[in-house]
Amino acid sequence: MDADKHTPASPSQIRIALIMKTLTNPFFIEMEKGARKAQQETGIDLQVMTATQETSIEQQIQLVENQIEAKVNAIVIAPGDSLRLVAVLKKAQDAGIKVVNIDNRLQPDAVKAAGMKPIPFISVDNEQAAYLSAKFVVDKITQPMEVAIFEGIRTADNANQRKRGAERAFRENPKLHIVSQETANWKIDEAYEVAKHVFADHPNIGAVFCANDMMAIGVVKYLQESGKTKVLVAGFDALEEAKLAIHQGKMTSTMDQQAAEQGYQGVQTAIRLVNADVVPEQVLVDARLITAEMLK
C-alpha cells in the first residue's frame, strides 16, 4: 500500500524490488551490497533479482511484470535498455508502484512520451567520467597514434554517454585518430573476439577506451596473448580484476562509479517515495579516477 504524508508505512510493510542487469558483472554484486545496507538500516522487505546477462532485456521486462503482479511498493531498476523498459515501467507506475532509475538512465523523451510521472535518477556523470578515464590515457601519448573505442549496448544511455566522453578526450589530442568504434555489449568474451578483428584490421592501434571493465578485461586478455603489451587500455567500473590489471601495468585507468552507493541511494529514495516524501529528480554520485599511482 502507498502511505500518505501523515501516516508513513512501517518499514516492515514496505516491499521494494531491486532489478539489476546481471550478477555476471561484479559491478552489480557491489550494487546489491549497497541496497542490502539500506535494507539493514531501515528494516524494509527487499527482493533482489537480475536478468541472466546484460543483453537479456526481455527477461528484465518479465521481472518487472512479475513485481507488478506481486504488488510491491517500489521498483528500483538499473535498466539494460533505455527505451525498451519504459512501457512496462509505465505499467508499474499505473499500478501505483513507485519507480526509481539507477545506473543507466531511461530515455527522458520516451518517459515523457509514455506519460510517466517523473522518475528519480541516481548514477554518475557517465560522459565526464569516461572523459577522465580516456584523458588519462591521452595525456600519456606524445606521438601520432591510432585509437579505438569499445562501446557498450548501443541502446543504453550510459553506453552512449561514455562513448561521447571518450571521443571528446581523444579528439582533444590532434595526434590521435579514432580508427574503430565497435560494440562488445559489455561482455569479456565478446570484447576478446571483437579485439581480434579490430587489431587485424588496424594493427597499429596504440590505445583503447572500453566503456566498462568487463570489455577492458577481454581486450587485455587478447593483447597479452598476442604480445601487444604496449597498447594503453582505459576502462570503467573499478572492478577488482581491472584494478589488478592496472597494478600490473596491463591497463592504465578505470573509473569507480560507486556501485554500492548507487544501490544504497536507490533503495533509500524508493522508501522516501513510498512515504510520499519529496525526492531529488537526479542524484549524481561522485566518480573517481583509478590509476596505478592511486593503487600503490
Coordinates of C-alpha atoms in Angstrom, one line a residue:
M1 CA 0.0 0.0 0.0
D2 CA 1.1 3.6 -0.5
A3 CA 1.3 5.7 2.6
D4 CA 0.2 9.3 2.7
K5 CA 2.3 12.1 4.2
H6 CA 0.7 11.8 7.6
T7 CA 1.0 8.0 8.1
P8 CA 4.3 6.7 6.9
A9 CA 4.3 3.0 6.3
S10 CA 6.1 0.9 8.9
P11 CA 9.4 -0.3 7.3
S12 CA 8.4 -4.0 7.5
Q13 CA 5.4 -3.2 5.4
I14 CA 7.4 -1.6 2.6
R15 CA 8.3 -4.1 -0.2
I16 CA 10.9 -3.0 -2.7
A17 CA 12.3 -4.8 -5.7
L18 CA 15.8 -4.1 -6.9
I19 CA 16.0 -5.2 -10.5
M20 CA 19.5 -5.2 -12.0
K21 CA 21.0 -6.3 -15.3
T22 CA 23.0 -9.3 -14.2
L23 CA 25.3 -10.8 -11.5
T24 CA 27.9 -11.9 -14.0
N25 CA 29.4 -8.4 -13.7
P26 CA 30.9 -7.8 -10.2
F27 CA 29.7 -4.2 -10.5
F28 CA 26.1 -5.3 -9.8
I29 CA 27.3 -7.5 -6.9
E30 CA 28.6 -4.3 -5.3
M31 CA 25.3 -2.5 -6.2
E32 CA 23.4 -5.2 -4.3
K33 CA 25.6 -4.8 -1.3
G34 CA 24.7 -1.1 -1.1
A35 CA 21.0 -2.0 -1.4
R36 CA 21.3 -4.6 1.4
K37 CA 22.9 -2.0 3.6
A38 CA 19.9 0.3 3.1
Q39 CA 17.7 -2.7 3.9
Q40 CA 19.6 -3.5 7.1
E41 CA 19.4 0.1 8.2
T42 CA 15.7 0.5 7.6
G43 CA 14.1 -2.9 8.1
I44 CA 12.2 -2.9 4.7
D45 CA 11.5 -6.0 2.7
L46 CA 14.0 -6.0 -0.2
Q47 CA 13.9 -8.5 -3.1
V48 CA 16.8 -8.5 -5.4
M49 CA 16.7 -10.0 -8.9
T50 CA 18.6 -9.9 -12.1
A51 CA 18.5 -11.0 -15.7
T52 CA 20.9 -13.7 -16.9
Q53 CA 23.0 -11.3 -19.0
E54 CA 23.2 -7.6 -19.6
T55 CA 21.7 -8.2 -23.0
S56 CA 18.7 -10.2 -21.6
I57 CA 16.2 -7.3 -22.0
E58 CA 13.1 -9.4 -22.4
Q59 CA 13.9 -11.2 -19.2
Q60 CA 14.3 -7.9 -17.4
I61 CA 10.9 -6.8 -18.7
Q62 CA 9.4 -10.0 -17.3
L63 CA 11.0 -9.4 -13.9
V64 CA 9.2 -6.0 -13.8
E65 CA 5.9 -7.7 -14.9
N66 CA 6.4 -10.2 -12.0
Q67 CA 6.8 -7.4 -9.5
I68 CA 3.7 -5.7 -10.7
E69 CA 1.8 -8.9 -10.1
A70 CA 3.4 -9.2 -6.7
K71 CA 2.2 -5.7 -5.9
V72 CA 5.5 -4.4 -4.5
N73 CA 5.5 -0.8 -3.3
A74 CA 8.5 0.3 -5.3
I75 CA 10.9 -0.9 -8.1
V76 CA 14.5 0.3 -8.2
I77 CA 15.8 -0.6 -11.6
A78 CA 19.1 -0.5 -13.5
P79 CA 17.6 -1.0 -16.9
G80 CA 19.5 -2.9 -19.6
D81 CA 18.0 -0.8 -22.3
S82 CA 17.0 2.9 -22.1
L83 CA 13.9 2.5 -24.3
R84 CA 12.5 -1.0 -24.1
L85 CA 11.9 -0.9 -20.3
V86 CA 9.8 2.3 -20.5
A87 CA 6.4 0.6 -21.4
V88 CA 6.5 -1.9 -18.6
L89 CA 7.6 0.7 -16.1
K90 CA 4.7 2.9 -17.1
K91 CA 2.5 -0.1 -16.4
A92 CA 4.1 -0.3 -12.9
Q93 CA 3.5 3.3 -12.2
D94 CA -0.1 3.0 -13.4
A95 CA -0.4 0.2 -10.8
G96 CA 0.7 2.6 -8.1
I97 CA 4.2 1.3 -7.8
K98 CA 7.0 3.9 -7.3
V99 CA 9.9 3.7 -9.7
V100 CA 13.5 4.7 -9.1
N101 CA 16.0 4.6 -12.0
I102 CA 19.7 3.9 -11.2
D103 CA 22.9 3.3 -13.2
N104 CA 21.6 3.6 -16.8
R105 CA 19.1 6.4 -17.5
L106 CA 15.8 5.7 -19.1
Q107 CA 15.4 7.8 -22.2
P108 CA 13.8 11.1 -20.9
D109 CA 11.8 11.7 -24.2
A110 CA 10.5 8.2 -24.1
V111 CA 9.5 8.5 -20.5
K112 CA 7.7 11.8 -21.2
A113 CA 6.0 10.4 -24.4
A114 CA 4.7 7.5 -22.3
G115 CA 3.0 9.9 -19.9
M116 CA 5.0 8.7 -17.0
K117 CA 5.4 10.7 -13.7
P118 CA 8.9 12.0 -13.1
I119 CA 11.4 9.2 -12.2
P120 CA 14.3 9.9 -9.8
F121 CA 17.6 9.1 -11.4
I122 CA 20.7 8.1 -9.5
S123 CA 24.0 7.5 -11.3
V124 CA 27.3 9.2 -12.2
D125 CA 28.0 11.7 -14.9
N126 CA 28.9 9.0 -17.3
E127 CA 30.1 11.3 -20.1
Q128 CA 32.5 13.2 -17.8
A129 CA 33.7 10.1 -16.0
A130 CA 34.6 8.4 -19.3
Y131 CA 36.3 11.6 -20.5
L132 CA 38.5 11.5 -17.4
S133 CA 39.4 7.8 -17.9
A134 CA 40.3 8.3 -21.5
K135 CA 42.0 11.6 -20.9
F136 CA 44.4 9.9 -18.5
V137 CA 45.5 7.8 -21.5
V138 CA 45.5 10.7 -23.9
D139 CA 47.9 12.7 -21.7
K140 CA 50.4 9.8 -22.0
I141 CA 50.5 10.0 -25.8
T142 CA 53.1 12.2 -27.5
Q143 CA 53.4 10.6 -30.9
P144 CA 50.7 10.2 -33.7
M145 CA 48.6 7.2 -32.9
E146 CA 45.5 5.2 -34.0
V147 CA 43.0 4.6 -31.2
A148 CA 39.8 2.6 -30.7
I149 CA 36.6 2.7 -28.6
F150 CA 34.8 -0.4 -27.4
E151 CA 31.2 0.6 -26.8
G152 CA 28.5 -0.9 -24.5
I153 CA 25.0 -1.8 -25.6
R154 CA 24.2 0.9 -28.1
T155 CA 20.6 1.4 -26.9
A156 CA 21.8 2.1 -23.3
D157 CA 22.2 5.7 -22.4
N158 CA 25.2 5.2 -20.2
A159 CA 27.0 3.4 -23.1
N160 CA 26.4 6.4 -25.4
Q161 CA 27.4 8.9 -22.7
R162 CA 30.7 7.0 -22.2
K163 CA 31.4 6.8 -25.9
R164 CA 30.9 10.6 -26.2
G165 CA 33.2 11.2 -23.2
A166 CA 36.0 9.0 -24.8
E167 CA 35.5 10.7 -28.2
R168 CA 35.9 14.1 -26.6
A169 CA 39.1 13.1 -24.8
F170 CA 40.6 11.5 -27.9
R171 CA 39.7 14.4 -30.2
E172 CA 41.4 16.9 -27.9
N173 CA 44.7 15.5 -29.0
P174 CA 45.3 16.2 -32.7
K175 CA 47.8 13.4 -32.9
L176 CA 45.1 10.8 -32.3
H177 CA 42.9 9.2 -35.0
I178 CA 39.9 7.1 -34.0
V179 CA 40.0 4.2 -36.4
S180 CA 37.5 1.8 -34.8
Q181 CA 34.3 2.1 -32.7
E182 CA 32.7 -1.3 -32.1
T183 CA 30.3 -2.6 -29.5
A184 CA 31.1 -5.6 -27.4
N185 CA 27.9 -5.4 -25.4
W186 CA 29.6 -5.1 -22.0
K187 CA 31.0 -8.7 -22.3
I188 CA 34.5 -10.1 -21.7
D189 CA 34.3 -12.9 -24.3
E190 CA 32.7 -10.6 -26.9
A191 CA 35.4 -8.0 -26.4
Y192 CA 38.1 -10.6 -26.8
E193 CA 36.6 -11.7 -30.2
V194 CA 36.0 -8.1 -31.3
A195 CA 39.6 -7.2 -30.4
K196 CA 40.8 -10.0 -32.7
H197 CA 39.0 -8.4 -35.7
V198 CA 39.8 -4.8 -34.8
F199 CA 43.5 -5.4 -34.4
A200 CA 43.6 -7.5 -37.5
D201 CA 42.2 -4.5 -39.4
H202 CA 44.1 -1.9 -37.5
P203 CA 47.4 -3.4 -36.2
N204 CA 48.8 0.0 -35.3
I205 CA 46.2 0.9 -32.7
G206 CA 48.1 2.1 -29.6
A207 CA 45.3 3.0 -27.2
V208 CA 41.8 1.7 -26.5
F209 CA 38.9 3.0 -24.3
C210 CA 36.5 0.4 -23.1
A211 CA 33.1 1.6 -21.8
N212 CA 33.3 -1.0 -19.0
D213 CA 35.9 -3.1 -17.3
M214 CA 34.4 -6.4 -18.4
M215 CA 35.2 -5.4 -22.0
A216 CA 38.6 -4.0 -21.0
I217 CA 39.5 -7.3 -19.4
G218 CA 38.6 -9.1 -22.6
V219 CA 40.7 -6.7 -24.7
V220 CA 43.7 -7.0 -22.2
K221 CA 43.4 -10.8 -22.5
Y222 CA 43.7 -10.6 -26.3
L223 CA 46.6 -8.1 -26.1
Q224 CA 48.5 -10.2 -23.7
E225 CA 48.1 -13.4 -25.7
S226 CA 49.1 -11.6 -29.0
G227 CA 52.1 -9.9 -27.5
K228 CA 50.7 -6.4 -27.9
T229 CA 51.7 -5.4 -24.4
K230 CA 52.4 -1.7 -25.2
V231 CA 48.7 -0.8 -26.0
L232 CA 47.2 1.5 -23.5
V233 CA 43.8 0.4 -22.2
A234 CA 41.3 2.5 -20.2
G235 CA 38.3 1.0 -18.6
F236 CA 35.3 2.0 -16.5
D237 CA 33.8 0.4 -13.2
A238 CA 36.9 -0.2 -11.0
L239 CA 36.3 -4.0 -10.8
E240 CA 38.9 -5.8 -8.7
E241 CA 40.3 -7.6 -11.7
A242 CA 40.7 -4.3 -13.6
K243 CA 42.5 -2.7 -10.6
L244 CA 44.8 -5.7 -10.5
A245 CA 45.5 -5.2 -14.3
I246 CA 46.3 -1.6 -13.6
H247 CA 48.6 -2.5 -10.8
Q248 CA 50.3 -5.0 -13.1
G249 CA 50.7 -2.4 -15.9
K250 CA 48.2 -4.1 -18.2
M251 CA 45.6 -1.3 -18.0
T252 CA 46.1 2.4 -17.4
S253 CA 42.9 3.6 -15.8
T254 CA 39.4 2.9 -14.8
M255 CA 36.5 4.8 -13.0
D256 CA 35.0 3.9 -9.7
Q257 CA 31.3 4.9 -10.0
Q258 CA 30.5 3.6 -6.5
A259 CA 28.0 0.9 -7.4
A260 CA 27.3 0.2 -3.8
E261 CA 26.4 3.9 -3.2
Q262 CA 24.0 3.8 -6.2
G263 CA 22.2 0.7 -4.8
Y264 CA 22.0 2.3 -1.4
Q265 CA 20.7 5.6 -2.6
G266 CA 18.2 3.9 -4.9
V267 CA 16.6 2.0 -2.0
Q268 CA 16.6 5.0 0.3
T269 CA 15.0 7.1 -2.4
A270 CA 12.3 4.4 -3.0
I271 CA 11.5 4.4 0.7
R272 CA 11.0 8.1 0.7
L273 CA 8.8 7.9 -2.4
V274 CA 6.6 5.2 -0.8
N275 CA 6.2 7.6 2.2
A276 CA 5.2 10.4 -0.1
D277 CA 8.4 12.5 0.6
V278 CA 9.8 14.9 -2.0
V279 CA 13.0 13.5 -3.5
P280 CA 15.5 15.0 -5.9
E281 CA 14.9 14.3 -9.6
Q282 CA 18.6 13.4 -10.0
V283 CA 21.4 12.4 -7.7
L284 CA 24.9 12.2 -9.2
V285 CA 27.3 10.1 -7.2
D286 CA 31.0 11.0 -7.4
A287 CA 33.0 9.0 -9.9
R288 CA 36.7 8.5 -9.0
L289 CA 39.6 8.0 -11.4
I290 CA 41.7 4.9 -10.5
T291 CA 45.3 4.8 -11.7
A292 CA 48.4 2.8 -10.8
E293 CA 49.6 5.7 -8.7
M294 CA 46.4 5.6 -6.6
L295 CA 46.8 1.8 -6.1
K296 CA 50.3 1.9 -4.6

